Amino acid sequence: MKRYEEFAYVLDFVPRGKSYIIREREGPLVQAIGQERLTLLEILVTPDSDFIPGEKIAIGKENRTKIVSVLGKLNYDELSTEARTELQSVLEKLIVENEAHFVSYFNELQPLTPRLHALELIPGIGKTFMKQIVSERERKPFDNFADLEKRVGVHDPAKLLAKRIVEELSGGSRITIFVHH
């Protein structure tokens, strides 16, 4: 069963854009990132609508208001300069607004090989933090980012996760934890 994004976060709004996905298609376009699957999307929007980076928009079949259609998936290298510039901060907002979902990664990620734990792929988390996280979550799963910061000392987990997701989206990593192509 194919799953579609219900919500996305705006990365860039181009009032008069040319589609990457559908040749000859022009009009008001939004480049966005899907909330659940972290898919980069190109979206055709209604004329006379306006969007700001970081705005959460309904793109599911039922809830659309300013959306004409989701044209399809974009690759990182097809993003506009503005969209790439906004990606890190928009991801941080998306992560904070969906905190429980992202905290679950700290509670559930497992070793990938005998020498490499998935947690170590998150920037700023090396062997020491990884061991502390695993030890603490065995005692009691983390409730939220504040709990993780207090018990382990990892600073700004949303920023670290956003960095990792940008790395995965841009093709900078062979192993993906968050992005499913």
Short mmCIF file of C-alpha atoms in Angstrom, two decimals:
data_model
loop_
_atom_site.label_atom_id
_atom_site.label_comp_id
_atom_site.label_asym_id
_atom_site.label_seq_id
_atom_site.Cartn_x
_atom_site.Cartn_y
_atom_site.Cartn_z
CA MET A 1 0.00 0.00 0.00
CA LYS A 2 1.37 3.38 -1.00
CA ARG A 3 1.38 5.95 1.79
CA TYR A 4 1.04 9.62 1.04
CA GLU A 5 1.98 12.60 3.13
CA GLU A 6 -0.92 14.40 4.82
CA PHE A 7 1.09 17.46 5.86
CA ALA A 8 4.22 19.20 4.64
CA TYR A 9 6.37 22.11 5.73
CA VAL A 10 7.11 24.86 3.21
CA LEU A 11 10.75 25.31 2.20
CA ASP A 12 10.27 27.79 -0.65
CA PHE A 13 7.39 29.51 -2.45
CA VAL A 14 7.79 30.58 -6.07
CA PRO A 15 4.76 32.62 -7.24
CA ARG A 16 5.70 32.07 -10.90
CA GLY A 17 7.66 28.85 -11.10
CA LYS A 18 8.47 26.17 -13.65
CA SER A 19 7.98 22.60 -12.52
CA TYR A 20 10.95 20.25 -12.32
CA ILE A 21 8.61 17.29 -12.46
CA ILE A 22 6.07 18.09 -15.18
CA ARG A 23 7.58 19.76 -18.23
CA GLU A 24 5.71 22.77 -19.55
CA ARG A 25 3.94 23.12 -16.18
CA GLU A 26 4.14 26.65 -14.81
CA GLY A 27 2.41 28.45 -11.98
CA PRO A 28 2.66 29.13 -8.27
CA LEU A 29 4.81 26.37 -6.78
CA VAL A 30 5.90 25.35 -3.32
CA GLN A 31 8.88 23.18 -2.48
CA ALA A 32 8.21 21.42 0.81
CA ILE A 33 9.21 18.51 3.02
CA GLY A 34 6.65 15.91 4.06
CA GLN A 35 5.99 15.61 7.79
CA GLU A 36 5.96 11.83 8.09
CA ARG A 37 8.26 10.38 5.44
CA LEU A 38 10.50 13.46 5.05
CA THR A 39 9.93 13.43 1.30
CA LEU A 40 10.97 16.49 -0.68
CA LEU A 41 7.91 17.56 -2.68
CA GLU A 42 6.91 19.93 -5.44
CA ILE A 43 3.38 21.25 -4.97
CA LEU A 44 1.19 23.29 -7.30
CA VAL A 45 -0.75 25.83 -5.24
CA THR A 46 -3.78 28.02 -5.92
CA PRO A 47 -3.19 31.40 -7.55
CA ASP A 48 -3.18 34.35 -5.16
CA SER A 49 -2.09 32.19 -2.22
CA ASP A 50 0.96 33.02 -0.15
CA PHE A 51 3.32 30.86 1.91
CA ILE A 52 6.21 31.41 4.28
CA PRO A 53 9.10 29.01 4.97
CA GLY A 54 8.32 26.70 7.88
CA GLU A 55 4.54 26.96 7.40
CA LYS A 56 2.76 23.64 7.91
CA ILE A 57 0.30 22.93 5.09
CA ALA A 58 -2.31 20.21 4.59
CA ILE A 59 -1.56 18.30 1.39
CA GLY A 60 -3.66 15.17 1.94
CA LYS A 61 -6.55 14.50 -0.42
CA GLU A 62 -9.20 15.61 2.11
CA ASN A 63 -7.81 18.68 3.87
CA ARG A 64 -6.42 20.77 1.01
CA THR A 65 -7.22 24.45 1.01
CA LYS A 66 -4.48 26.29 -0.88
CA ILE A 67 -3.17 23.20 -2.72
CA VAL A 68 -4.08 22.27 -6.29
CA SER A 69 -1.96 19.11 -6.45
CA VAL A 70 1.22 17.45 -5.27
CA LEU A 71 3.23 17.18 -8.49
CA GLY A 72 5.71 14.68 -7.12
CA LYS A 73 8.99 14.02 -5.33
CA LEU A 74 12.05 16.18 -5.73
CA ASN A 75 15.70 15.24 -5.30
CA TYR A 76 17.84 17.39 -3.04
CA ASP A 77 19.74 18.82 -6.02
CA GLU A 78 16.45 20.03 -7.54
CA LEU A 79 15.71 22.24 -4.54
CA SER A 80 15.99 26.00 -5.02
CA THR A 81 18.78 27.85 -3.23
CA GLU A 82 16.17 29.26 -0.83
CA ALA A 83 14.76 25.80 -0.10
CA ARG A 84 18.24 24.44 0.69
CA THR A 85 18.94 27.44 2.91
CA GLU A 86 15.69 26.92 4.85
CA LEU A 87 15.91 23.10 5.07
CA GLN A 88 17.86 22.85 8.36
CA SER A 89 15.70 25.33 10.30
CA VAL A 90 12.41 24.00 8.85
CA LEU A 91 13.47 20.47 9.83
CA GLU A 92 14.23 21.65 13.37
CA LYS A 93 10.70 23.10 13.57
CA LEU A 94 9.18 19.88 12.13
CA ILE A 95 11.16 17.78 14.65
CA VAL A 96 10.14 19.91 17.64
CA GLU A 97 6.47 19.90 16.57
CA ASN A 98 6.60 16.10 16.25
CA GLU A 99 8.85 15.57 19.27
CA ALA A 100 7.40 12.25 20.50
CA HIS A 101 8.02 10.65 17.09
CA PHE A 102 11.67 11.75 17.04
CA VAL A 103 12.36 10.97 20.73
CA SER A 104 11.35 7.38 19.89
CA TYR A 105 14.49 7.12 17.71
CA PHE A 106 16.65 7.73 20.80
CA ASN A 107 14.66 5.04 22.61
CA GLU A 108 14.67 2.46 19.81
CA LEU A 109 17.69 2.73 17.47
CA GLN A 110 19.82 -0.42 17.48
CA PRO A 111 23.38 -1.39 16.46
CA LEU A 112 23.92 -1.59 12.69
CA THR A 113 27.06 -3.73 12.93
CA PRO A 114 29.06 -5.04 15.90
CA ARG A 115 31.15 -1.84 15.75
CA LEU A 116 28.61 0.79 14.72
CA HIS A 117 25.41 1.80 16.49
CA ALA A 118 22.75 3.73 14.55
CA LEU A 119 22.83 6.44 17.25
CA GLU A 120 26.44 7.20 16.28
CA LEU A 121 25.26 8.35 12.85
CA ILE A 122 23.61 11.37 14.49
CA PRO A 123 26.13 14.26 14.46
CA GLY A 124 27.53 15.00 17.91
CA ILE A 125 26.83 11.51 19.26
CA GLY A 126 29.91 9.35 19.46
CA LYS A 127 30.60 6.16 21.40
CA THR A 128 30.43 7.88 24.81
CA PHE A 129 27.02 9.51 24.32
CA MET A 130 25.73 6.38 22.56
CA LYS A 131 26.64 4.20 25.57
CA GLN A 132 25.04 6.71 27.97
CA ILE A 133 21.84 6.87 25.88
CA VAL A 134 21.56 3.06 25.68
CA SER A 135 22.23 2.69 29.41
CA GLU A 136 19.71 5.40 30.39
CA ARG A 137 16.94 4.18 28.07
CA GLU A 138 17.26 0.65 29.52
CA ARG A 139 16.43 2.11 32.93
CA LYS A 140 13.58 4.25 31.58
CA PRO A 141 12.73 5.39 28.04
CA PHE A 142 13.18 9.10 27.36
CA ASP A 143 9.96 11.14 27.66
CA ASN A 144 11.08 14.12 25.54
CA PHE A 145 14.14 16.06 24.38
CA ALA A 146 14.43 17.88 27.73
CA ASP A 147 14.59 14.51 29.51
CA LEU A 148 17.29 13.32 27.08
CA GLU A 149 19.29 16.53 27.59
CA LYS A 150 18.99 16.33 31.37
CA ARG A 151 19.88 12.63 31.74
CA VAL A 152 22.58 12.32 29.08
CA GLY A 153 23.76 15.87 28.36
CA VAL A 154 23.11 15.83 24.61
CA HIS A 155 22.56 19.49 23.66
CA ASP A 156 19.83 20.51 21.20
CA PRO A 157 18.82 17.05 19.92
CA ALA A 158 16.43 18.60 17.33
CA LYS A 159 19.34 20.44 15.71
CA LEU A 160 21.47 17.26 15.65
CA LEU A 161 18.64 15.22 14.10
CA ALA A 162 17.99 17.96 11.51
CA LYS A 163 21.69 17.90 10.52
CA ARG A 164 21.53 14.14 10.05
CA ILE A 165 18.34 14.34 7.97
CA VAL A 166 19.87 17.03 5.71
CA GLU A 167 22.87 14.72 5.25
CA GLU A 168 20.58 11.82 4.28
CA LEU A 169 18.47 13.97 1.92
CA SER A 170 21.52 15.41 0.18
CA GLY A 171 22.95 11.94 -0.49
CA GLY A 172 25.84 12.47 1.90
CA SER A 173 25.33 9.12 3.61
CA ARG A 174 25.10 5.52 2.42
CA ILE A 175 23.08 4.51 5.47
CA THR A 176 19.71 6.17 6.05
CA ILE A 177 17.84 6.10 9.34
CA PHE A 178 15.21 8.79 8.82
CA VAL A 179 14.72 9.16 5.04
CA HIS A 180 13.13 6.38 3.03
CA HIS A 181 13.53 6.78 -0.70
#
